[in-house]
Each structure stands twice: as C-alpha cells, then as structure tokens.
Amino acid sequence: MKILVTGGAGYIGSHTVIELQAAGHEVVVVDNLVNSNLTALKRVEQISGKAVPFLEADLRDRAAMERVCGSYCFDCCVHFAGFKSVGESVSQPWKYYDNNITGTLVLLDVLGKTGCKNLIFSSSAAVYGEPEIIPVTEECPRGQCANPYAQSKFMLEQIMMDLQKADPEWNMVLLRYFNPIGAHKSGMIGEDPRGVPNNLMPYITQVAVGKLEKLSIFGDDYDTLDGTGVRDYIHVVDLAKGHVKVLDSIEGQCGLEIFNLGTGVGYSVLDVVKSFEKVNDVKIAYEIKERRAGDIAVCYSDPGKAQRVLGWKAEYGIEDMCRDSWNWQKNHPNGFKD
C-alpha cells in the first residue's frame, strides 16, 4: 500500500515509518518540522536501506496538502501530526486547537476529495480522563479531559466518528496509545524533546546523561504499592508495529474501530526508575514533590481487543524499554544535534 504519514519525522512517526517499510509498504512523509527533526528520517533511511520521500508542509496549508495528495494515489493515511505537550496546551489552548483540529479538518477534507478514505489516527488514552474501568477497555466511557491536548484528541475522535457515520465509505481506526517510551534497537533514533521533557522516560535519561540534576516525582502517597502513580508504558517499536497490523486488516473494510495500544501491565514511577538503574547500572537522583493537579493514581490498559482482532500484542517489557531508551540517549546526549 502507498501510505501518507503525517508527522512522520516525529518520535512515534519515525519508528512507524521503519516498520511500514519493513512490511513492504511505500511511505511518503509530510511534516512541518516544528516539533521534529529531518535527521530522524535520514537515519530511518540508513536503518531501512530505503528512501523516504519527504515534503515539508503544514496540514493547515490546504494548497500544499492538495498538491501532496494530488501527486500521489494514497491508499491510507497514518495521522500522527499534532502538538502534544500537556503543559503547553494549558497555557496556550488556542495554539493546540488551531493546530490539532484545524490541521486535521483540512487533511480529512483533502483526503476525502482525492479518494483516500482509509485513516489511522494517533489518539491517546487521555480521552478516558479519569477512567471508570481499570484496566481500561475500549468500552470505557470517554471522560472529562484534564487539559486542552487531551480535549483536542477527544474532539477529533468525535469528528471522525461523525464523518464516518455520514459517509460510510470511510475506514477510521482510532488508536488510543498509553505511554510510549523506548527507542529503536539501533540507537540511531529515539525521543528528542525540545526543552525540558514533559514525560517520565526522557526526563530520566537526561538526568542519567547529566543534562538535568534530578527527577521530580509528583506524589508518593497514592493508593499504590509504593505510593507513586502507576501507568501503562509501551515500547515505541511495539506501538509502531500496531499500525502495521491495522493496515493488514483495514483494506476492504468499511467502518470505525477503536483499539487500545498498551501492554496491560501497570508500572509505578519508582518501578521505572529502579528498572532503569538495574538494566543500565546508572543511578537516578530524584526528589518527591507534592501531587500535581489532575494526576490520577492508576491507569493501565486492557489490550485484549487488539490481540483478538488484529493479532497484535506488545512484545517488549519494561527492562527492554529502559535499555533501549538509554542506548539512544547515552549515544546522543543532545538528541539529533549529535
């Protein structure tokens, strides 16, 4: 299949491009490089041994997207492009709604008009808010989103549901990710956040490499085994392979499906820290701080539907995730600048 990958120079996107190419798909990447790096795609080409056609464009630029989609006959779009910083979304909500929602609306309109009605959407477990069910199944009601980033994913899901209902020729697959970490085993690509990391693993690796002094752990008095928050962490390569499995099932099907992509196992913040120290023989300095508003004690997935329907199951454990994250960071202390 010929696949349009939006945001393909980003963390999850670049890993997914590798797996798509390995599965024999032709990939074209569109990215505006605001929160990504073209070096990632150059390294993807080195890893895969295949060229990655790239077009620098913003999804909100209708003329650019019409040129892209008019130049290729795409069979499917894998849509990653979007801002993802929770903190920034709180301070700059308009930026997030404009970029994430406006860009997707333009993309959907152009895809539909050029005959590409297969879409895999990069959603988030954040749409569940504070889940009513643990482990979280796809039947769990979407909840009150805690920030504009999560709200933008919630709204886009609803837009896609409404569009597919109005036009049944669309195939929409909404993938609700849990917490992606890790890096490609080659150590050539990985997570390269701009500024101070918002997520746990890149913060840990930057402490380990000496860029940051210590990790802040927000709350040690939750109702968990060690008092720290529990989340479902999934290796980014497992996540990438999930998209390939969706492509195997999407052709010839019409409808809308939702899948959780997670491991089904919850790890606490201290579990992750201790696993990182154990497998990499590196000490992580940390301090306990007060809880953050909006954080919940426990959230992990029930990924059973993806296994039953797609034949997909996460293969990597927390030690693999910690090892691969460090392999990337220690060899690239400054990310793609090295």
GROMACS .gro file of C-alpha atoms in nm:
model
  338
    1MET     CA    1   0.000   0.000   0.000
    2LYS     CA    2   0.106   0.362  -0.053
    3ILE     CA    3   0.085   0.538   0.283
    4LEU     CA    4   0.081   0.908   0.370
    5VAL     CA    5   0.236   0.954   0.714
    6THR     CA    6   0.172   1.294   0.868
    7GLY     CA    7   0.417   1.386   1.142
    8GLY     CA    8   0.645   1.109   1.020
    9ALA     CA    9   0.963   1.286   1.133
   10GLY     CA   10   0.847   1.276   1.496
   11TYR     CA   11   0.918   1.023   1.769
   12ILE     CA   12   0.639   0.772   1.706
   13GLY     CA   13   0.611   0.858   1.338
   14SER     CA   14   0.974   0.785   1.253
   15HIS     CA   15   0.965   0.447   1.427
   16THR     CA   16   0.643   0.362   1.246
   17VAL     CA   17   0.793   0.451   0.907
   18ILE     CA   18   1.062   0.186   0.967
   19GLU     CA   19   0.803  -0.081   1.045
   20LEU     CA   20   0.583   0.019   0.749
   21GLN     CA   21   0.877  -0.007   0.512
   22ALA     CA   22   0.982  -0.339   0.663
   23ALA     CA   23   0.632  -0.468   0.589
   24GLY     CA   24   0.665  -0.368   0.223
   25HIS     CA   25   0.458  -0.050   0.221
   26GLU     CA   26   0.552   0.264   0.027
   27VAL     CA   27   0.572   0.565   0.258
   28VAL     CA   28   0.553   0.939   0.194
   29VAL     CA   29   0.607   1.169   0.493
   30VAL     CA   30   0.459   1.514   0.546
   31ASP     CA   31   0.586   1.712   0.845
   32ASN     CA   32   0.625   2.083   0.924
   33LEU     CA   33   0.932   2.009   1.143
   34VAL     CA   34   0.806   2.235   1.423
   35ASN     CA   35   0.848   1.962   1.685
   36SER     CA   36   1.053   1.711   1.488
   37ASN     CA   37   1.381   1.677   1.305
   38LEU     CA   38   1.460   1.584   0.947
   39THR     CA   39   1.768   1.400   1.073
   40ALA     CA   40   1.532   1.134   1.209
   41LEU     CA   41   1.419   1.049   0.857
   42LYS     CA   42   1.777   1.045   0.727
   43ARG     CA   43   1.855   0.787   0.994
   44VAL     CA   44   1.539   0.593   0.912
   45GLU     CA   45   1.673   0.565   0.558
   46GLN     CA   46   2.004   0.433   0.694
   47ILE     CA   47   1.824   0.176   0.909
   48SER     CA   48   1.579   0.058   0.644
   49GLY     CA   49   1.801   0.100   0.340
   50LYS     CA   50   1.506   0.261   0.163
   51ALA     CA   51   1.437   0.621   0.060
   52VAL     CA   52   1.169   0.814   0.248
   53PRO     CA   53   1.004   1.073   0.023
   54PHE     CA   54   0.952   1.385   0.235
   55LEU     CA   55   0.752   1.702   0.190
   56GLU     CA   56   0.777   1.987   0.438
   57ALA     CA   57   0.425   2.121   0.480
   58ASP     CA   58   0.176   2.229   0.744
   59LEU     CA   59  -0.156   2.045   0.738
   60ARG     CA   60  -0.337   2.378   0.772
   61ASP     CA   61  -0.197   2.480   0.433
   62ARG     CA   62  -0.475   2.348   0.209
   63ALA     CA   63  -0.294   2.426  -0.115
   64ALA     CA   64   0.013   2.231   0.000
   65MET     CA   65  -0.194   1.933   0.108
   66GLU     CA   66  -0.384   1.935  -0.221
   67ARG     CA   67  -0.052   1.925  -0.406
   68VAL     CA   68   0.072   1.636  -0.192
   69CYS     CA   69  -0.244   1.428  -0.219
   70GLY     CA   70  -0.285   1.516  -0.586
   71SER     CA   71   0.068   1.397  -0.665
   72TYR     CA   72   0.027   1.052  -0.512
   73CYS     CA   73  -0.253   0.799  -0.513
   74PHE     CA   74  -0.255   0.716  -0.142
   75ASP     CA   75  -0.424   0.403  -0.014
   76CYS     CA   76  -0.418   0.511   0.350
   77CYS     CA   77  -0.312   0.793   0.579
   78VAL     CA   78  -0.149   0.736   0.918
   79HIS     CA   79  -0.207   1.063   1.101
   80PHE     CA   80   0.044   1.149   1.376
   81ALA     CA   81   0.086   1.524   1.320
   82GLY     CA   82  -0.013   1.736   1.619
   83PHE     CA   83   0.115   1.922   1.922
   84LYS     CA   84   0.137   1.700   2.231
   85SER     CA   85   0.271   1.892   2.533
   86VAL     CA   86   0.014   1.882   2.813
   87GLY     CA   87   0.163   2.179   2.998
   88GLU     CA   88   0.190   2.395   2.688
   89SER     CA   89  -0.167   2.312   2.593
   90VAL     CA   90  -0.286   2.452   2.926
   91SER     CA   91  -0.100   2.780   2.877
   92GLN     CA   92  -0.170   2.806   2.501
   93PRO     CA   93  -0.502   2.632   2.431
   94TRP     CA   94  -0.577   2.824   2.111
   95LYS     CA   95  -0.247   2.706   1.963
   96TYR     CA   96  -0.345   2.345   2.027
   97TYR     CA   97  -0.699   2.369   1.899
   98ASP     CA   98  -0.588   2.558   1.588
   99ASN     CA   99  -0.303   2.323   1.502
  100ASN     CA  100  -0.451   1.987   1.601
  101ILE     CA  101  -0.811   2.040   1.496
  102THR     CA  102  -0.780   2.280   1.202
  103GLY     CA  103  -0.496   2.079   1.051
  104THR     CA  104  -0.692   1.755   1.079
  105LEU     CA  105  -1.006   1.908   0.929
  106VAL     CA  106  -0.809   2.020   0.624
  107LEU     CA  107  -0.641   1.679   0.599
  108LEU     CA  108  -0.971   1.489   0.614
  109ASP     CA  109  -1.132   1.713   0.353
  110VAL     CA  110  -0.841   1.682   0.110
  111LEU     CA  111  -0.810   1.305   0.162
  112GLY     CA  112  -1.178   1.254   0.101
  113LYS     CA  113  -1.179   1.462  -0.215
  114THR     CA  114  -0.879   1.273  -0.356
  115GLY     CA  115  -1.032   0.934  -0.286
  116CYS     CA  116  -0.823   0.821   0.012
  117LYS     CA  117  -1.074   0.720   0.277
  118ASN     CA  118  -0.861   0.490   0.493
  119LEU     CA  119  -0.730   0.664   0.804
  120ILE     CA  120  -0.539   0.551   1.113
  121PHE     CA  121  -0.550   0.819   1.381
  122SER     CA  122  -0.296   0.868   1.657
  123SER     CA  123  -0.522   0.921   1.957
  124SER     CA  124  -0.449   0.889   2.328
  125ALA     CA  125  -0.564   0.717   2.644
  126ALA     CA  126  -0.601   1.072   2.775
  127VAL     CA  127  -0.950   1.075   2.619
  128TYR     CA  128  -1.064   0.846   2.902
  129GLY     CA  129  -0.998   1.122   3.157
  130GLU     CA  130  -1.014   0.952   3.497
  131PRO     CA  131  -1.117   0.606   3.375
  132GLU     CA  132  -1.425   0.442   3.519
  133ILE     CA  133  -1.277   0.097   3.450
  134ILE     CA  134  -0.931  -0.037   3.539
  135PRO     CA  135  -0.785  -0.198   3.335
  136VAL     CA  136  -0.919   0.036   3.068
  137THR     CA  137  -1.116  -0.128   2.788
  138GLU     CA  138  -1.239   0.038   2.470
  139GLU     CA  139  -1.590   0.025   2.618
  140CYS     CA  140  -1.482   0.255   2.900
  141PRO     CA  141  -1.666   0.588   2.856
  142ARG     CA  142  -1.456   0.880   2.746
  143GLY     CA  143  -1.422   1.108   3.046
  144GLN     CA  144  -1.366   1.468   3.142
  145CYS     CA  145  -1.039   1.556   2.971
  146ALA     CA  146  -0.787   1.719   3.201
  147ASN     CA  147  -0.622   1.957   2.952
  148PRO     CA  148  -0.661   2.106   2.603
  149TYR     CA  149  -0.424   1.850   2.448
  150ALA     CA  150  -0.648   1.563   2.564
  151GLN     CA  151  -0.957   1.762   2.470
  152SER     CA  152  -0.824   1.808   2.116
  153LYS     CA  153  -0.788   1.430   2.081
  154PHE     CA  154  -1.138   1.382   2.224
  155MET     CA  155  -1.284   1.633   1.977
  156LEU     CA  156  -1.101   1.485   1.680
  157GLU     CA  157  -1.226   1.138   1.766
  158GLN     CA  158  -1.580   1.275   1.768
  159ILE     CA  159  -1.529   1.450   1.435
  160MET     CA  160  -1.407   1.123   1.281
  161MET     CA  161  -1.697   0.927   1.429
  162ASP     CA  162  -1.944   1.177   1.285
  163LEU     CA  163  -1.772   1.184   0.945
  164GLN     CA  164  -1.766   0.807   0.914
  165LYS     CA  165  -2.132   0.784   1.015
  166ALA     CA  166  -2.226   1.039   0.750
  167ASP     CA  167  -2.006   0.879   0.484
  168PRO     CA  168  -1.976   0.501   0.540
  169GLU     CA  169  -1.708   0.469   0.271
  170TRP     CA  170  -1.456   0.587   0.529
  171ASN     CA  171  -1.246   0.339   0.725
  172MET     CA  172  -1.144   0.505   1.051
  173VAL     CA  173  -0.922   0.334   1.309
  174LEU     CA  174  -0.862   0.526   1.629
  175LEU     CA  175  -0.558   0.404   1.822
  176ARG     CA  176  -0.554   0.509   2.185
  177TYR     CA  177  -0.192   0.499   2.297
  178PHE     CA  178  -0.092   0.462   2.656
  179ASN     CA  179   0.264   0.578   2.744
  180PRO     CA  180   0.518   0.523   2.463
  181ILE     CA  181   0.883   0.502   2.568
  182GLY     CA  182   1.195   0.327   2.438
  183ALA     CA  183   1.382   0.368   2.111
  184HIS     CA  184   1.489   0.171   1.807
  185LYS     CA  185   1.737  -0.103   1.896
  186SER     CA  186   1.998   0.055   1.667
  187GLY     CA  187   2.015   0.357   1.898
  188MET     CA  188   2.002   0.582   1.591
  189ILE     CA  189   1.658   0.731   1.656
  190GLY     CA  190   1.465   0.799   1.975
  191GLU     CA  191   1.270   1.058   2.167
  192ASP     CA  192   1.421   1.406   2.134
  193PRO     CA  193   1.203   1.653   2.324
  194ARG     CA  194   1.262   2.024   2.281
  195GLY     CA  195   1.338   2.199   2.608
  196VAL     CA  196   1.269   2.033   2.943
  197PRO     CA  197   1.097   1.697   2.886
  198ASN     CA  198   0.731   1.664   2.982
  199ASN     CA  199   0.736   1.285   3.003
  200LEU     CA  200   0.897   1.049   3.251
  201MET     CA  201   1.147   0.849   3.044
  202PRO     CA  202   1.321   1.132   2.858
  203TYR     CA  203   1.349   1.313   3.192
  204ILE     CA  204   1.512   1.005   3.347
  205THR     CA  205   1.755   0.966   3.057
  206GLN     CA  206   1.852   1.334   3.069
  207VAL     CA  207   1.923   1.301   3.442
  208ALA     CA  208   2.131   0.992   3.365
  209VAL     CA  209   2.333   1.173   3.098
  210GLY     CA  210   2.387   1.474   3.324
  211LYS     CA  211   2.172   1.728   3.141
  212LEU     CA  212   1.927   1.755   3.431
  213GLU     CA  213   2.009   1.743   3.802
  214LYS     CA  214   1.734   1.518   3.932
  215LEU     CA  215   1.393   1.374   3.860
  216SER     CA  216   1.088   1.519   4.031
  217ILE     CA  217   0.834   1.257   4.137
  218PHE     CA  218   0.496   1.414   4.199
  219GLY     CA  219   0.335   1.234   4.489
  220ASP     CA  220   0.429   0.925   4.689
  221ASP     CA  221   0.102   0.890   4.880
  222TYR     CA  222  -0.123   0.738   4.614
  223ASP     CA  223  -0.305   0.414   4.687
  224THR     CA  224  -0.043   0.204   4.507
  225LEU     CA  225   0.220  -0.042   4.626
  226ASP     CA  226   0.493   0.222   4.659
  227GLY     CA  227   0.276   0.533   4.668
  228THR     CA  228   0.375   0.662   4.323
  229GLY     CA  229   0.148   0.678   4.022
  230VAL     CA  230   0.104   0.368   3.806
  231ARG     CA  231   0.089   0.383   3.427
  232ASP     CA  232   0.100   0.152   3.127
  233TYR     CA  233   0.430   0.203   2.941
  234ILE     CA  234   0.465   0.060   2.591
  235HIS     CA  235   0.775   0.027   2.376
  236VAL     CA  236   0.756   0.263   2.080
  237VAL     CA  237   0.850  -0.022   1.843
  238ASP     CA  238   0.557  -0.230   1.969
  239LEU     CA  239   0.337   0.074   1.912
  240ALA     CA  240   0.472   0.116   1.560
  241LYS     CA  241   0.403  -0.249   1.480
  242GLY     CA  242   0.044  -0.198   1.592
  243HIS     CA  243  -0.009   0.038   1.299
  244VAL     CA  244   0.119  -0.224   1.057
  245LYS     CA  245  -0.128  -0.476   1.198
  246VAL     CA  246  -0.410  -0.227   1.142
  247LEU     CA  247  -0.308  -0.188   0.777
  248ASP     CA  248  -0.323  -0.565   0.737
  249SER     CA  249  -0.691  -0.556   0.834
  250ILE     CA  250  -0.817  -0.223   0.701
  251GLU     CA  251  -0.824  -0.290   0.326
  252GLY     CA  252  -1.169  -0.377   0.201
  253GLN     CA  253  -1.333  -0.297   0.533
  254CYS     CA  254  -1.567  -0.005   0.595
  255GLY     CA  255  -1.640   0.127   0.939
  256LEU     CA  256  -1.481   0.271   1.251
  257GLU     CA  257  -1.282   0.079   1.508
  258ILE     CA  258  -1.110   0.178   1.832
  259PHE     CA  259  -0.815  -0.005   1.984
  260ASN     CA  260  -0.612   0.046   2.299
  261LEU     CA  261  -0.240   0.001   2.241
  262GLY     CA  262  -0.071  -0.080   2.570
  263THR     CA  263   0.088  -0.373   2.749
  264GLY     CA  264  -0.188  -0.432   3.002
  265VAL     CA  265   0.071  -0.401   3.281
  266GLY     CA  266   0.096  -0.107   3.519
  267TYR     CA  267   0.434   0.017   3.641
  268SER     CA  268   0.482   0.283   3.907
  269VAL     CA  269   0.718   0.575   3.864
  270LEU     CA  270   0.959   0.412   4.108
  271ASP     CA  271   0.929   0.080   3.921
  272VAL     CA  272   1.051   0.257   3.608
  273VAL     CA  273   1.334   0.433   3.794
  274LYS     CA  274   1.452   0.110   3.958
  275SER     CA  275   1.431  -0.087   3.631
  276PHE     CA  276   1.634   0.183   3.454
  277GLU     CA  277   1.900   0.174   3.726
  278LYS     CA  278   1.915  -0.206   3.723
  279VAL     CA  279   1.950  -0.270   3.350
  280ASN     CA  280   2.178   0.025   3.278
  281ASP     CA  281   2.381   0.037   3.601
  282VAL     CA  282   2.314   0.409   3.634
  283LYS     CA  283   2.183   0.586   3.945
  284ILE     CA  284   1.897   0.833   3.906
  285ALA     CA  285   1.874   1.116   4.157
  286TYR     CA  286   1.517   1.206   4.241
  287GLU     CA  287   1.307   1.401   4.487
  288ILE     CA  288   0.949   1.360   4.597
  289LYS     CA  289   0.721   1.658   4.546
  290GLU     CA  290   0.355   1.725   4.605
  291ARG     CA  291   0.098   1.573   4.375
  292ARG     CA  292   0.013   1.760   4.057
  293ALA     CA  293  -0.344   1.867   4.000
  294GLY     CA  294  -0.523   1.634   3.761
  295ASP     CA  295  -0.295   1.333   3.811
  296ILE     CA  296  -0.462   1.003   3.895
  297ALA     CA  297  -0.328   0.706   4.090
  298VAL     CA  298  -0.358   0.421   3.841
  299CYS     CA  299  -0.418   0.389   3.468
  300TYR     CA  300  -0.334   0.086   3.255
  301SER     CA  301  -0.494  -0.080   2.957
  302ASP     CA  302  -0.677  -0.394   2.867
  303PRO     CA  303  -0.526  -0.452   2.520
  304GLY     CA  304  -0.723  -0.770   2.461
  305LYS     CA  305  -0.927  -0.635   2.170
  306ALA     CA  306  -0.615  -0.555   1.966
  307GLN     CA  307  -0.489  -0.908   2.023
  308ARG     CA  308  -0.821  -1.070   1.930
  309VAL     CA  309  -0.899  -0.858   1.624
  310LEU     CA  310  -0.557  -0.754   1.494
  311GLY     CA  311  -0.336  -1.032   1.623
  312TRP     CA  312  -0.120  -0.767   1.790
  313LYS     CA  313   0.041  -0.795   2.130
  314ALA     CA  314   0.322  -0.597   2.291
  315GLU     CA  315   0.645  -0.797   2.291
  316TYR     CA  316   0.881  -0.581   2.496
  317GLY     CA  317   0.894  -0.545   2.873
  318ILE     CA  318   0.991  -0.253   3.093
  319GLU     CA  319   1.359  -0.354   3.104
  320ASP     CA  320   1.375  -0.353   2.723
  321MET     CA  321   1.218  -0.007   2.722
  322CYS     CA  322   1.470   0.124   2.975
  323ARG     CA  323   1.767  -0.034   2.798
  324ASP     CA  324   1.673   0.100   2.456
  325SER     CA  325   1.593   0.448   2.590
  326TRP     CA  326   1.939   0.470   2.747
  327ASN     CA  327   2.111   0.328   2.439
  328TRP     CA  328   1.966   0.618   2.240
  329GLN     CA  329   2.035   0.890   2.497
  330LYS     CA  330   2.388   0.792   2.601
  331ASN     CA  331   2.500   0.792   2.238
  332HIS     CA  332   2.312   1.113   2.159
  333PRO     CA  333   2.320   1.332   2.473
  334ASN     CA  334   2.187   1.624   2.268
  335GLY     CA  335   1.945   1.422   2.061
  336PHE     CA  336   1.961   1.469   1.688
  337LYS     CA  337   2.213   1.750   1.728
  338ASP     CA  338   2.481   1.484   1.792
   0.00000   0.00000   0.00000
